Amino acid sequence: MTASVLRHARISGVGEHRPAQVLSNDDLAAKGLDTTDEWIRTRTGISSRRVAAATESVITMGADAAAKAMAEAGVDAAEIDLLVLATCSMRNAIPGGAARIASAVGARGIGAFDLNAACGGFSYALSVAADAVRCGTAQRVVVVGSEKLTDWIDWTDRGTCILFGDGAAAVLVEPSDSMGIGPVAWGSDGDGHALVGVPEGDWAIRMDGQAVFRWATTELTPVARRACELAGITTDELAAFVPHQANTRIVAAMARALRLPESVVIAHDIAETGNTSAASVPLALSRLIASGQVKSGDPALLLAFGAGLTYAGQVIRIP
Ligand code: UT7
């Protein structure tokens, strides 16, 4: 047995997959849904969302994102030893998708497992990956958030179908000399399990939108603060805030409660993406980096939350 290694971990590459098909708010109204573009935009911040084609799945989208993250990090499949897939929208619970994504990117035989913490999933998976690298259990880990939520949407339920979309994003996690992924602040509230999810005997996601909204805007600010404390940083020192893209009004309320200064860039990916659950935070991170509004080494607070209820956040350094 080798001695345990305690070191830092960092994100060294980010990749994304956005399905080509765009479904606008006007498209939803044109299909007969009792809604308007104005209502959806003002209540949620969403103008359109991406819908996966029949040929696109949690696996294919996740594999594309993973391959791009590995390429960006300059890491070969032979150098990966663990892949964690955060998802809650696989068509079948068995088998999970992580091993298939590992095979698809050429990393056959590595450790691979799925992690379901719904919209909180990416920050949970990132924490597990960072700990594996810190402890020496793994050298290089691919963390994937991939969702085909449209498989689980009732297009006649205007309280949910306007919100969700499909997509995937992935990051490469590897050892680092300095703290590139801070300790996680995480938690759950199983008493709130019925607020959002697929109810027993149903097939589609149902939600008590107002209750989820209240929970997110009242309970999660201390979690965000705790993630900063654990990383030894104040909210004033953050360069960016990358919250789960659930609703722009939720994000704005969080930013107010955290008293984030104007200098903190707030990731905004929801407008053309909708809520993509476990893919939401890494997709928002990917867009933020591509926008050029943050630079390598900048501290960014990630905060993921959703069904379960689950929540998790950590401060990372922009790759
Ligand atoms: O990923 C984590 C899980 N999800 C979330 O974080 C979502 C959290 N919740 C929300 O984002 C918001 O609660 C929603 C966007 C889902 C709803 O917005 P709201 O401002 O809370 O609306 P509401 O549910 O209070 O509904 C207000 C009115 C209702 O009509 P009445 O009863 O006032 O006549 C609804 O029936 O708006 C109606 N409504 C709509 N109208 C047009 C609900 N959905 C729609 C719609 N288009 N799509």
mmCIF file of C-alpha atoms and ligand atoms in Angstrom:
data_model
loop_
_atom_site.group_PDB
_atom_site.id
_atom_site.type_symbol
_atom_site.label_atom_id
_atom_site.label_comp_id
_atom_site.label_asym_id
_atom_site.label_seq_id
_atom_site.Cartn_x
_atom_site.Cartn_y
_atom_site.Cartn_z
ATOM 1 C CA MET A 1 0.000 0.000 0.000
ATOM 2 C CA THR A 2 1.363 3.431 -0.903
ATOM 3 C CA ALA A 3 1.327 6.357 1.517
ATOM 4 C CA SER A 4 -1.631 8.671 1.089
ATOM 5 C CA VAL A 5 -0.931 11.865 -0.802
ATOM 6 C CA LEU A 6 -2.532 15.130 0.223
ATOM 7 C CA ARG A 7 -2.230 17.824 -2.405
ATOM 8 C CA HIS A 8 -4.366 20.359 -4.209
ATOM 9 C CA ALA A 9 -6.600 19.876 -7.235
ATOM 10 C CA ARG A 10 -7.613 22.207 -10.040
ATOM 11 C CA ILE A 11 -9.750 22.354 -13.157
ATOM 12 C CA SER A 12 -7.494 22.296 -16.220
ATOM 13 C CA GLY A 13 -10.001 22.071 -19.062
ATOM 14 C CA VAL A 14 -13.680 22.688 -19.820
ATOM 15 C CA GLY A 15 -15.770 21.328 -22.682
ATOM 16 C CA GLU A 16 -19.412 21.676 -23.660
ATOM 17 C CA HIS A 17 -22.024 20.182 -25.914
ATOM 18 C CA ARG A 18 -25.071 22.231 -26.847
ATOM 19 C CA PRO A 19 -27.650 20.503 -29.059
ATOM 20 C CA ALA A 20 -28.255 22.333 -32.348
ATOM 21 C CA GLN A 21 -32.043 22.411 -32.115
ATOM 22 C CA VAL A 22 -33.367 25.664 -30.591
ATOM 23 C CA LEU A 23 -36.870 25.860 -29.093
ATOM 24 C CA SER A 24 -37.940 29.455 -28.481
ATOM 25 C CA ASN A 25 -40.645 30.731 -26.166
ATOM 26 C CA ASP A 26 -42.632 31.733 -29.236
ATOM 27 C CA ASP A 27 -42.303 28.158 -30.540
ATOM 28 C CA LEU A 28 -43.879 26.880 -27.298
ATOM 29 C CA ALA A 29 -46.773 29.336 -27.598
ATOM 30 C CA ALA A 30 -47.177 28.457 -31.290
ATOM 31 C CA LYS A 31 -47.521 24.790 -30.315
ATOM 32 C CA GLY A 32 -50.608 25.726 -28.283
ATOM 33 C CA LEU A 33 -49.110 26.153 -24.788
ATOM 34 C CA ASP A 34 -51.018 28.826 -22.849
ATOM 35 C CA THR A 35 -48.047 31.147 -22.364
ATOM 36 C CA THR A 36 -46.225 34.079 -23.922
ATOM 37 C CA ASP A 37 -42.628 34.954 -24.665
ATOM 38 C CA GLU A 38 -43.030 37.994 -22.427
ATOM 39 C CA TRP A 39 -44.272 35.957 -19.435
ATOM 40 C CA ILE A 40 -41.443 33.440 -19.677
ATOM 41 C CA ARG A 41 -38.713 36.037 -20.204
ATOM 42 C CA THR A 42 -39.806 38.294 -17.362
ATOM 43 C CA ARG A 43 -40.524 35.458 -14.864
ATOM 44 C CA THR A 44 -37.502 33.274 -15.659
ATOM 45 C CA GLY A 45 -34.988 35.060 -17.915
ATOM 46 C CA ILE A 46 -35.335 32.317 -20.538
ATOM 47 C CA SER A 47 -35.800 33.171 -24.238
ATOM 48 C CA SER A 48 -35.055 29.760 -25.708
ATOM 49 C CA ARG A 49 -33.643 26.386 -24.802
ATOM 50 C CA ARG A 50 -31.805 23.612 -26.661
ATOM 51 C CA VAL A 51 -33.523 20.304 -27.355
ATOM 52 C CA ALA A 52 -31.479 17.169 -28.037
ATOM 53 C CA ALA A 53 -32.122 15.278 -31.274
ATOM 54 C CA ALA A 54 -33.255 11.638 -31.177
ATOM 55 C CA THR A 55 -29.641 10.657 -31.875
ATOM 56 C CA GLU A 56 -28.337 12.678 -28.905
ATOM 57 C CA SER A 57 -28.377 11.180 -25.423
ATOM 58 C CA VAL A 58 -26.897 11.775 -21.965
ATOM 59 C CA ILE A 59 -24.075 9.505 -23.173
ATOM 60 C CA THR A 60 -23.330 11.078 -26.567
ATOM 61 C CA MET A 61 -23.595 14.655 -25.299
ATOM 62 C CA GLY A 62 -21.524 13.828 -22.210
ATOM 63 C CA ALA A 63 -18.851 12.081 -24.292
ATOM 64 C CA ASP A 64 -18.553 15.043 -26.652
ATOM 65 C CA ALA A 65 -18.187 17.468 -23.727
ATOM 66 C CA ALA A 66 -15.682 15.155 -21.983
ATOM 67 C CA ALA A 67 -13.530 14.800 -25.111
ATOM 68 C CA LYS A 68 -13.436 18.591 -25.499
ATOM 69 C CA ALA A 69 -12.466 19.113 -21.828
ATOM 70 C CA MET A 70 -9.653 16.549 -22.201
ATOM 71 C CA ALA A 71 -8.438 18.193 -25.426
ATOM 72 C CA GLU A 72 -8.453 21.629 -23.818
ATOM 73 C CA ALA A 73 -6.438 20.307 -20.880
ATOM 74 C CA GLY A 74 -4.069 18.543 -23.280
ATOM 75 C CA VAL A 75 -4.728 15.244 -21.528
ATOM 76 C CA ASP A 76 -4.817 11.916 -23.321
ATOM 77 C CA ALA A 77 -7.416 9.202 -22.564
ATOM 78 C CA ALA A 78 -4.622 6.979 -21.195
ATOM 79 C CA GLU A 79 -3.957 9.573 -18.470
ATOM 80 C CA ILE A 80 -7.532 9.541 -17.080
ATOM 81 C CA ASP A 81 -8.280 7.187 -14.213
ATOM 82 C CA LEU A 82 -11.762 8.175 -13.062
ATOM 83 C CA LEU A 83 -14.920 9.547 -14.689
ATOM 84 C CA VAL A 84 -17.883 10.824 -12.691
ATOM 85 C CA LEU A 85 -21.162 11.511 -14.486
ATOM 86 C CA ALA A 86 -23.602 13.832 -12.740
ATOM 87 C CA THR A 87 -27.041 13.272 -14.212
ATOM 88 C CA CYS A 88 -30.647 12.662 -13.232
ATOM 89 C CA SER A 89 -32.178 12.102 -16.655
ATOM 90 C CA MET A 90 -30.915 8.730 -17.888
ATOM 91 C CA ARG A 91 -33.817 6.861 -19.537
ATOM 92 C CA ASN A 92 -32.976 3.736 -17.524
ATOM 93 C CA ALA A 93 -31.473 3.583 -14.069
ATOM 94 C CA ILE A 94 -29.423 0.495 -14.911
ATOM 95 C CA PRO A 95 -26.742 0.603 -16.196
ATOM 96 C CA GLY A 96 -25.419 4.050 -15.390
ATOM 97 C CA GLY A 97 -23.821 6.111 -18.144
ATOM 98 C CA ALA A 98 -20.332 6.885 -16.812
ATOM 99 C CA ALA A 99 -18.665 3.685 -18.037
ATOM 100 C CA ARG A 100 -20.086 4.179 -21.537
ATOM 101 C CA ILE A 101 -18.827 7.758 -21.657
ATOM 102 C CA ALA A 102 -15.400 6.533 -20.487
ATOM 103 C CA SER A 103 -15.348 3.970 -23.303
ATOM 104 C CA ALA A 104 -16.566 6.534 -25.825
ATOM 105 C CA VAL A 105 -13.631 8.843 -25.048
ATOM 106 C CA GLY A 106 -11.170 5.958 -25.221
ATOM 107 C CA ALA A 107 -10.622 5.612 -21.466
ATOM 108 C CA ARG A 108 -11.701 1.982 -21.233
ATOM 109 C CA GLY A 109 -11.198 0.222 -17.914
ATOM 110 C CA ILE A 110 -11.071 3.289 -15.663
ATOM 111 C CA GLY A 111 -13.182 3.867 -12.553
ATOM 112 C CA ALA A 112 -16.553 5.263 -13.607
ATOM 113 C CA PHE A 113 -19.808 5.943 -11.806
ATOM 114 C CA ASP A 114 -22.962 8.056 -11.986
ATOM 115 C CA LEU A 115 -23.909 10.504 -9.283
ATOM 116 C CA ASN A 116 -27.482 11.720 -8.944
ATOM 117 C CA ALA A 117 -27.911 14.865 -6.884
ATOM 118 C CA ALA A 118 -30.180 16.368 -9.568
ATOM 119 C CA CYS A 119 -29.410 20.066 -10.193
ATOM 120 C CA GLY A 120 -26.920 19.995 -7.297
ATOM 121 C CA GLY A 121 -25.030 17.172 -9.019
ATOM 122 C CA PHE A 122 -22.143 18.965 -10.675
ATOM 123 C CA SER A 123 -20.788 20.554 -7.502
ATOM 124 C CA TYR A 124 -21.159 17.224 -5.665
ATOM 125 C CA ALA A 125 -19.287 15.403 -8.439
ATOM 126 C CA LEU A 126 -16.583 18.069 -8.622
ATOM 127 C CA SER A 127 -16.024 17.732 -4.882
ATOM 128 C CA VAL A 128 -15.718 13.941 -5.088
ATOM 129 C CA ALA A 129 -13.276 14.303 -7.999
ATOM 130 C CA ALA A 130 -11.181 16.921 -6.197
ATOM 131 C CA ASP A 131 -11.015 14.746 -3.067
ATOM 132 C CA ALA A 132 -9.942 11.727 -5.118
ATOM 133 C CA VAL A 133 -7.106 13.764 -6.644
ATOM 134 C CA ARG A 134 -6.182 15.308 -3.277
ATOM 135 C CA CYS A 135 -5.939 11.887 -1.652
ATOM 136 C CA GLY A 136 -4.093 10.286 -4.536
ATOM 137 C CA THR A 137 -6.940 7.873 -5.295
ATOM 138 C CA ALA A 138 -6.930 9.286 -8.821
ATOM 139 C CA GLN A 139 -4.544 11.397 -10.880
ATOM 140 C CA ARG A 140 -6.873 12.822 -13.475
ATOM 141 C CA VAL A 141 -10.640 12.810 -13.301
ATOM 142 C CA VAL A 142 -13.250 13.792 -15.853
ATOM 143 C CA VAL A 143 -16.388 15.269 -14.302
ATOM 144 C CA VAL A 144 -19.374 15.383 -16.643
ATOM 145 C CA GLY A 145 -22.767 17.032 -16.178
ATOM 146 C CA SER A 146 -25.123 15.774 -18.885
ATOM 147 C CA GLU A 147 -28.905 15.938 -19.103
ATOM 148 C CA LYS A 148 -31.617 15.121 -21.599
ATOM 149 C CA LEU A 149 -34.405 16.572 -19.492
ATOM 150 C CA THR A 150 -36.772 16.839 -22.445
ATOM 151 C CA ASP A 151 -37.320 13.070 -22.089
ATOM 152 C CA TRP A 152 -38.978 13.872 -18.763
ATOM 153 C CA ILE A 153 -41.065 16.887 -19.714
ATOM 154 C CA ASP A 154 -44.823 17.123 -20.119
ATOM 155 C CA TRP A 155 -45.159 19.733 -22.862
ATOM 156 C CA THR A 156 -48.678 20.576 -21.648
ATOM 157 C CA ASP A 157 -47.479 21.508 -18.123
ATOM 158 C CA ARG A 158 -46.662 25.207 -18.470
ATOM 159 C CA GLY A 159 -45.286 25.415 -14.925
ATOM 160 C CA THR A 160 -42.346 23.141 -15.848
ATOM 161 C CA CYS A 161 -41.924 22.702 -19.612
ATOM 162 C CA ILE A 162 -40.882 26.320 -20.164
ATOM 163 C CA LEU A 163 -37.895 25.914 -17.837
ATOM 164 C CA PHE A 164 -35.876 22.911 -18.877
ATOM 165 C CA GLY A 165 -33.442 22.146 -21.680
ATOM 166 C CA ASP A 166 -30.797 19.638 -22.772
ATOM 167 C CA GLY A 167 -27.005 19.799 -22.875
ATOM 168 C CA ALA A 168 -23.742 18.683 -21.341
ATOM 169 C CA ALA A 169 -20.476 20.113 -20.084
ATOM 170 C CA ALA A 170 -17.391 18.558 -18.549
ATOM 171 C CA VAL A 171 -14.218 19.513 -16.721
ATOM 172 C CA LEU A 172 -10.842 17.842 -16.298
ATOM 173 C CA VAL A 173 -9.582 17.748 -12.694
ATOM 174 C CA GLU A 174 -5.899 17.184 -11.965
ATOM 175 C CA PRO A 175 -3.286 17.769 -9.236
ATOM 176 C CA SER A 176 -2.128 21.302 -8.558
ATOM 177 C CA ASP A 177 0.450 23.188 -6.465
ATOM 178 C CA SER A 178 -2.189 25.591 -5.153
ATOM 179 C CA MET A 179 -5.878 25.323 -4.278
ATOM 180 C CA GLY A 180 -7.737 25.289 -7.583
ATOM 181 C CA ILE A 181 -10.884 23.672 -6.172
ATOM 182 C CA GLY A 182 -11.861 24.768 -2.673
ATOM 183 C CA PRO A 183 -13.557 22.585 -0.046
ATOM 184 C CA VAL A 184 -17.234 21.968 -0.677
ATOM 185 C CA ALA A 185 -20.116 23.336 1.375
ATOM 186 C CA TRP A 186 -22.926 20.883 0.809
ATOM 187 C CA GLY A 187 -26.161 19.666 2.289
ATOM 188 C CA SER A 188 -29.635 18.347 1.678
ATOM 189 C CA ASP A 189 -33.218 18.553 2.869
ATOM 190 C CA GLY A 190 -35.113 15.330 2.243
ATOM 191 C CA ASP A 191 -38.247 16.819 3.791
ATOM 192 C CA GLY A 192 -38.506 18.888 0.612
ATOM 193 C CA HIS A 193 -38.247 15.884 -1.728
ATOM 194 C CA ALA A 194 -41.784 16.368 -3.087
ATOM 195 C CA LEU A 195 -41.186 19.972 -4.196
ATOM 196 C CA VAL A 196 -39.565 19.003 -7.490
ATOM 197 C CA GLY A 197 -39.112 15.679 -9.254
ATOM 198 C CA VAL A 198 -40.980 12.855 -10.949
ATOM 199 C CA PRO A 199 -43.723 11.773 -8.511
ATOM 200 C CA GLU A 200 -44.359 8.071 -7.835
ATOM 201 C CA GLY A 201 -46.514 6.677 -10.662
ATOM 202 C CA ASP A 202 -45.939 9.718 -12.879
ATOM 203 C CA TRP A 203 -43.504 10.002 -15.799
ATOM 204 C CA ALA A 204 -42.766 13.730 -15.990
ATOM 205 C CA ILE A 205 -41.077 16.291 -13.765
ATOM 206 C CA ARG A 206 -43.581 18.159 -11.576
ATOM 207 C CA MET A 207 -42.747 21.099 -9.395
ATOM 208 C CA ASP A 208 -44.086 23.431 -6.745
ATOM 209 C CA GLY A 209 -42.330 26.370 -8.400
ATOM 210 C CA GLN A 210 -43.126 28.951 -5.761
ATOM 211 C CA ALA A 211 -41.901 26.742 -2.900
ATOM 212 C CA VAL A 212 -38.651 25.922 -4.724
ATOM 213 C CA PHE A 213 -38.206 29.608 -5.488
ATOM 214 C CA ARG A 214 -38.673 30.530 -1.788
ATOM 215 C CA TRP A 215 -36.277 27.811 -0.649
ATOM 216 C CA ALA A 216 -33.572 28.797 -3.122
ATOM 217 C CA THR A 217 -33.756 32.483 -2.296
ATOM 218 C CA THR A 218 -33.813 32.059 1.488
ATOM 219 C CA GLU A 219 -31.795 28.954 2.419
ATOM 220 C CA LEU A 220 -28.833 28.979 0.088
ATOM 221 C CA THR A 221 -27.033 32.248 0.795
ATOM 222 C CA PRO A 222 -25.391 30.816 3.951
ATOM 223 C CA VAL A 223 -24.170 27.870 1.863
ATOM 224 C CA ALA A 224 -22.530 30.254 -0.603
ATOM 225 C CA ARG A 225 -20.923 32.172 2.273
ATOM 226 C CA ARG A 226 -19.690 28.944 3.836
ATOM 227 C CA ALA A 227 -18.055 27.842 0.561
ATOM 228 C CA CYS A 228 -16.161 31.148 0.504
ATOM 229 C CA GLU A 229 -15.132 30.807 4.165
ATOM 230 C CA LEU A 230 -13.844 27.285 3.547
ATOM 231 C CA ALA A 231 -11.737 28.595 0.654
ATOM 232 C CA GLY A 232 -10.448 31.471 2.811
ATOM 233 C CA ILE A 233 -11.942 34.172 0.599
ATOM 234 C CA THR A 234 -14.534 36.886 1.108
ATOM 235 C CA THR A 235 -17.395 37.410 -1.315
ATOM 236 C CA ASP A 236 -15.804 40.792 -2.175
ATOM 237 C CA GLU A 237 -12.709 39.022 -3.424
ATOM 238 C CA LEU A 238 -14.601 36.833 -5.896
ATOM 239 C CA ALA A 239 -14.170 37.529 -9.596
ATOM 240 C CA ALA A 240 -17.262 35.560 -10.596
ATOM 241 C CA PHE A 241 -20.391 33.837 -9.311
ATOM 242 C CA VAL A 242 -21.572 30.789 -11.262
ATOM 243 C CA PRO A 243 -24.911 29.680 -9.814
ATOM 244 C CA HIS A 244 -27.273 26.990 -11.083
ATOM 245 C CA GLN A 245 -29.248 28.527 -13.938
ATOM 246 C CA ALA A 246 -32.725 27.959 -12.496
ATOM 247 C CA ASN A 247 -34.229 31.410 -12.839
ATOM 248 C CA THR A 248 -32.606 34.863 -13.274
ATOM 249 C CA ARG A 249 -34.803 36.195 -10.476
ATOM 250 C CA ILE A 250 -33.381 33.556 -8.106
ATOM 251 C CA VAL A 251 -29.831 34.459 -9.157
ATOM 252 C CA ALA A 252 -30.487 38.192 -8.719
ATOM 253 C CA ALA A 253 -31.954 37.610 -5.240
ATOM 254 C CA MET A 254 -28.906 35.545 -4.261
ATOM 255 C CA ALA A 255 -26.499 38.186 -5.546
ATOM 256 C CA ARG A 256 -28.348 40.836 -3.527
ATOM 257 C CA ALA A 257 -28.364 38.713 -0.369
ATOM 258 C CA LEU A 258 -24.633 38.011 -0.770
ATOM 259 C CA ARG A 259 -24.052 41.751 -1.361
ATOM 260 C CA LEU A 260 -21.817 40.923 -4.296
ATOM 261 C CA PRO A 261 -20.000 44.024 -5.527
ATOM 262 C CA GLU A 262 -20.457 45.144 -9.138
ATOM 263 C CA SER A 263 -16.986 43.806 -9.888
ATOM 264 C CA VAL A 264 -18.210 40.213 -9.492
ATOM 265 C CA VAL A 265 -19.283 38.856 -12.882
ATOM 266 C CA ILE A 266 -22.448 36.765 -12.625
ATOM 267 C CA ALA A 267 -22.600 33.876 -15.085
ATOM 268 C CA HIS A 268 -25.671 34.138 -17.253
ATOM 269 C CA ASP A 269 -26.344 31.174 -19.481
ATOM 270 C CA ILE A 270 -30.050 30.621 -18.862
ATOM 271 C CA ALA A 271 -31.367 32.937 -21.607
ATOM 272 C CA GLU A 272 -30.616 30.558 -24.459
ATOM 273 C CA THR A 273 -30.136 27.346 -22.484
ATOM 274 C CA GLY A 274 -32.867 27.098 -19.858
ATOM 275 C CA ASN A 275 -32.332 24.952 -16.789
ATOM 276 C CA THR A 276 -30.167 21.947 -17.661
ATOM 277 C CA SER A 277 -29.908 20.526 -14.125
ATOM 278 C CA ALA A 278 -26.484 18.903 -13.554
ATOM 279 C CA ALA A 279 -25.159 20.425 -16.796
ATOM 280 C CA SER A 280 -26.208 23.929 -15.814
ATOM 281 C CA VAL A 281 -23.232 25.079 -13.706
ATOM 282 C CA PRO A 282 -20.493 23.736 -16.031
ATOM 283 C CA LEU A 283 -22.322 25.066 -19.126
ATOM 284 C CA ALA A 284 -22.550 28.477 -17.445
ATOM 285 C CA LEU A 285 -18.859 28.262 -16.501
ATOM 286 C CA SER A 286 -17.945 27.332 -20.064
ATOM 287 C CA ARG A 287 -19.867 30.294 -21.514
ATOM 288 C CA LEU A 288 -18.382 32.644 -18.922
ATOM 289 C CA ILE A 289 -14.830 31.616 -19.845
ATOM 290 C CA ALA A 290 -15.584 31.896 -23.575
ATOM 291 C CA SER A 291 -16.981 35.402 -23.031
ATOM 292 C CA GLY A 292 -13.570 36.618 -21.868
ATOM 293 C CA GLN A 293 -15.078 38.233 -18.750
ATOM 294 C CA VAL A 294 -12.824 36.172 -16.473
ATOM 295 C CA LYS A 295 -9.176 35.269 -16.723
ATOM 296 C CA SER A 296 -7.154 32.240 -15.713
ATOM 297 C CA GLY A 297 -6.617 32.079 -11.954
ATOM 298 C CA ASP A 298 -9.641 34.207 -11.070
ATOM 299 C CA PRO A 299 -11.650 32.897 -8.089
ATOM 300 C CA ALA A 300 -15.234 31.903 -8.967
ATOM 301 C CA LEU A 301 -17.955 30.654 -6.636
ATOM 302 C CA LEU A 302 -19.977 27.726 -8.003
ATOM 303 C CA LEU A 303 -23.366 27.012 -6.414
ATOM 304 C CA ALA A 304 -25.567 24.120 -7.540
ATOM 305 C CA PHE A 305 -28.953 23.250 -6.041
ATOM 306 C CA GLY A 306 -32.182 21.476 -6.792
ATOM 307 C CA ALA A 307 -34.283 18.353 -6.421
ATOM 308 C CA GLY A 308 -33.705 16.196 -3.390
ATOM 309 C CA LEU A 309 -33.454 18.802 -2.103
ATOM 310 C CA THR A 310 -29.664 19.000 -2.535
ATOM 311 C CA TYR A 311 -27.159 21.809 -2.669
ATOM 312 C CA ALA A 312 -23.392 22.203 -2.938
ATOM 313 C CA GLY A 313 -20.943 25.001 -3.639
ATOM 314 C CA GLN A 314 -17.215 25.587 -3.840
ATOM 315 C CA VAL A 315 -14.762 28.258 -4.919
ATOM 316 C CA ILE A 316 -12.662 27.316 -7.927
ATOM 317 C CA ARG A 317 -9.880 29.030 -9.846
ATOM 318 C CA ILE A 318 -10.725 29.676 -13.496
ATOM 319 C CA PRO A 319 -8.561 27.361 -15.663
HETATM 320 O O1 UT7 B 1 -33.754 23.406 -10.860
HETATM 321 C C1 UT7 B 1 -34.434 23.592 -9.683
HETATM 322 C C2 UT7 B 1 -35.889 23.569 -9.753
HETATM 323 N N1 UT7 B 1 -36.637 24.668 -10.237
HETATM 324 C C3 UT7 B 1 -36.561 25.976 -9.929
HETATM 325 O O2 UT7 B 1 -35.627 26.494 -9.385
HETATM 326 C C4 UT7 B 1 -37.734 26.800 -10.288
HETATM 327 C C5 UT7 B 1 -38.139 27.731 -9.189
HETATM 328 N N2 UT7 B 1 -39.399 28.424 -9.491
HETATM 329 C C6 UT7 B 1 -39.576 29.302 -10.499
HETATM 330 O O3 UT7 B 1 -38.661 29.573 -11.249
HETATM 331 C C7 UT7 B 1 -40.900 30.004 -10.621
HETATM 332 O O4 UT7 B 1 -41.700 29.694 -9.499
HETATM 333 C C8 UT7 B 1 -41.671 29.653 -11.914
HETATM 334 C C9 UT7 B 1 -40.956 30.262 -13.118
HETATM 335 C C10 UT7 B 1 -41.790 28.154 -12.098
HETATM 336 C C11 UT7 B 1 -43.073 30.245 -11.852
HETATM 337 O O5 UT7 B 1 -42.978 31.652 -11.668
HETATM 338 P P1 UT7 B 1 -43.836 32.378 -10.523
HETATM 339 O O6 UT7 B 1 -43.525 33.794 -10.630
HETATM 340 O O7 UT7 B 1 -43.545 31.670 -9.228
HETATM 341 O O8 UT7 B 1 -45.306 32.110 -11.014
HETATM 342 P P2 UT7 B 1 -46.514 31.419 -10.234
HETATM 343 O O9 UT7 B 1 -46.298 29.946 -10.146
HETATM 344 O O10 UT7 B 1 -46.746 32.193 -8.962
HETATM 345 O O11 UT7 B 1 -47.699 31.701 -11.207
HETATM 346 C C12 UT7 B 1 -48.212 33.031 -11.436
HETATM 347 C C13 UT7 B 1 -49.279 32.953 -12.497
HETATM 348 C C14 UT7 B 1 -50.304 31.845 -12.247
HETATM 349 O O12 UT7 B 1 -51.556 32.327 -12.714
HETATM 350 P P3 UT7 B 1 -52.667 32.901 -11.688
HETATM 351 O O13 UT7 B 1 -52.969 31.761 -10.743
HETATM 352 O O14 UT7 B 1 -51.994 34.072 -11.011
HETATM 353 O O15 UT7 B 1 -53.791 33.284 -12.578
HETATM 354 C C15 UT7 B 1 -49.851 30.716 -13.113
HETATM 355 O O16 UT7 B 1 -50.894 29.854 -13.499
HETATM 356 O O17 UT7 B 1 -48.682 32.622 -13.751
HETATM 357 C C16 UT7 B 1 -49.323 31.467 -14.301
HETATM 358 N N3 UT7 B 1 -48.345 30.716 -15.070
HETATM 359 C C17 UT7 B 1 -48.056 31.001 -16.352
HETATM 360 N N4 UT7 B 1 -48.534 31.938 -17.193
HETATM 361 C C18 UT7 B 1 -48.014 31.958 -18.441
HETATM 362 C C19 UT7 B 1 -47.568 29.677 -14.653
HETATM 363 N N5 UT7 B 1 -46.776 29.283 -15.674
HETATM 364 C C20 UT7 B 1 -47.069 30.069 -16.726
HETATM 365 C C21 UT7 B 1 -46.581 30.154 -18.035
HETATM 366 N N6 UT7 B 1 -47.069 31.114 -18.858
HETATM 367 N N7 UT7 B 1 -45.631 29.317 -18.510
#
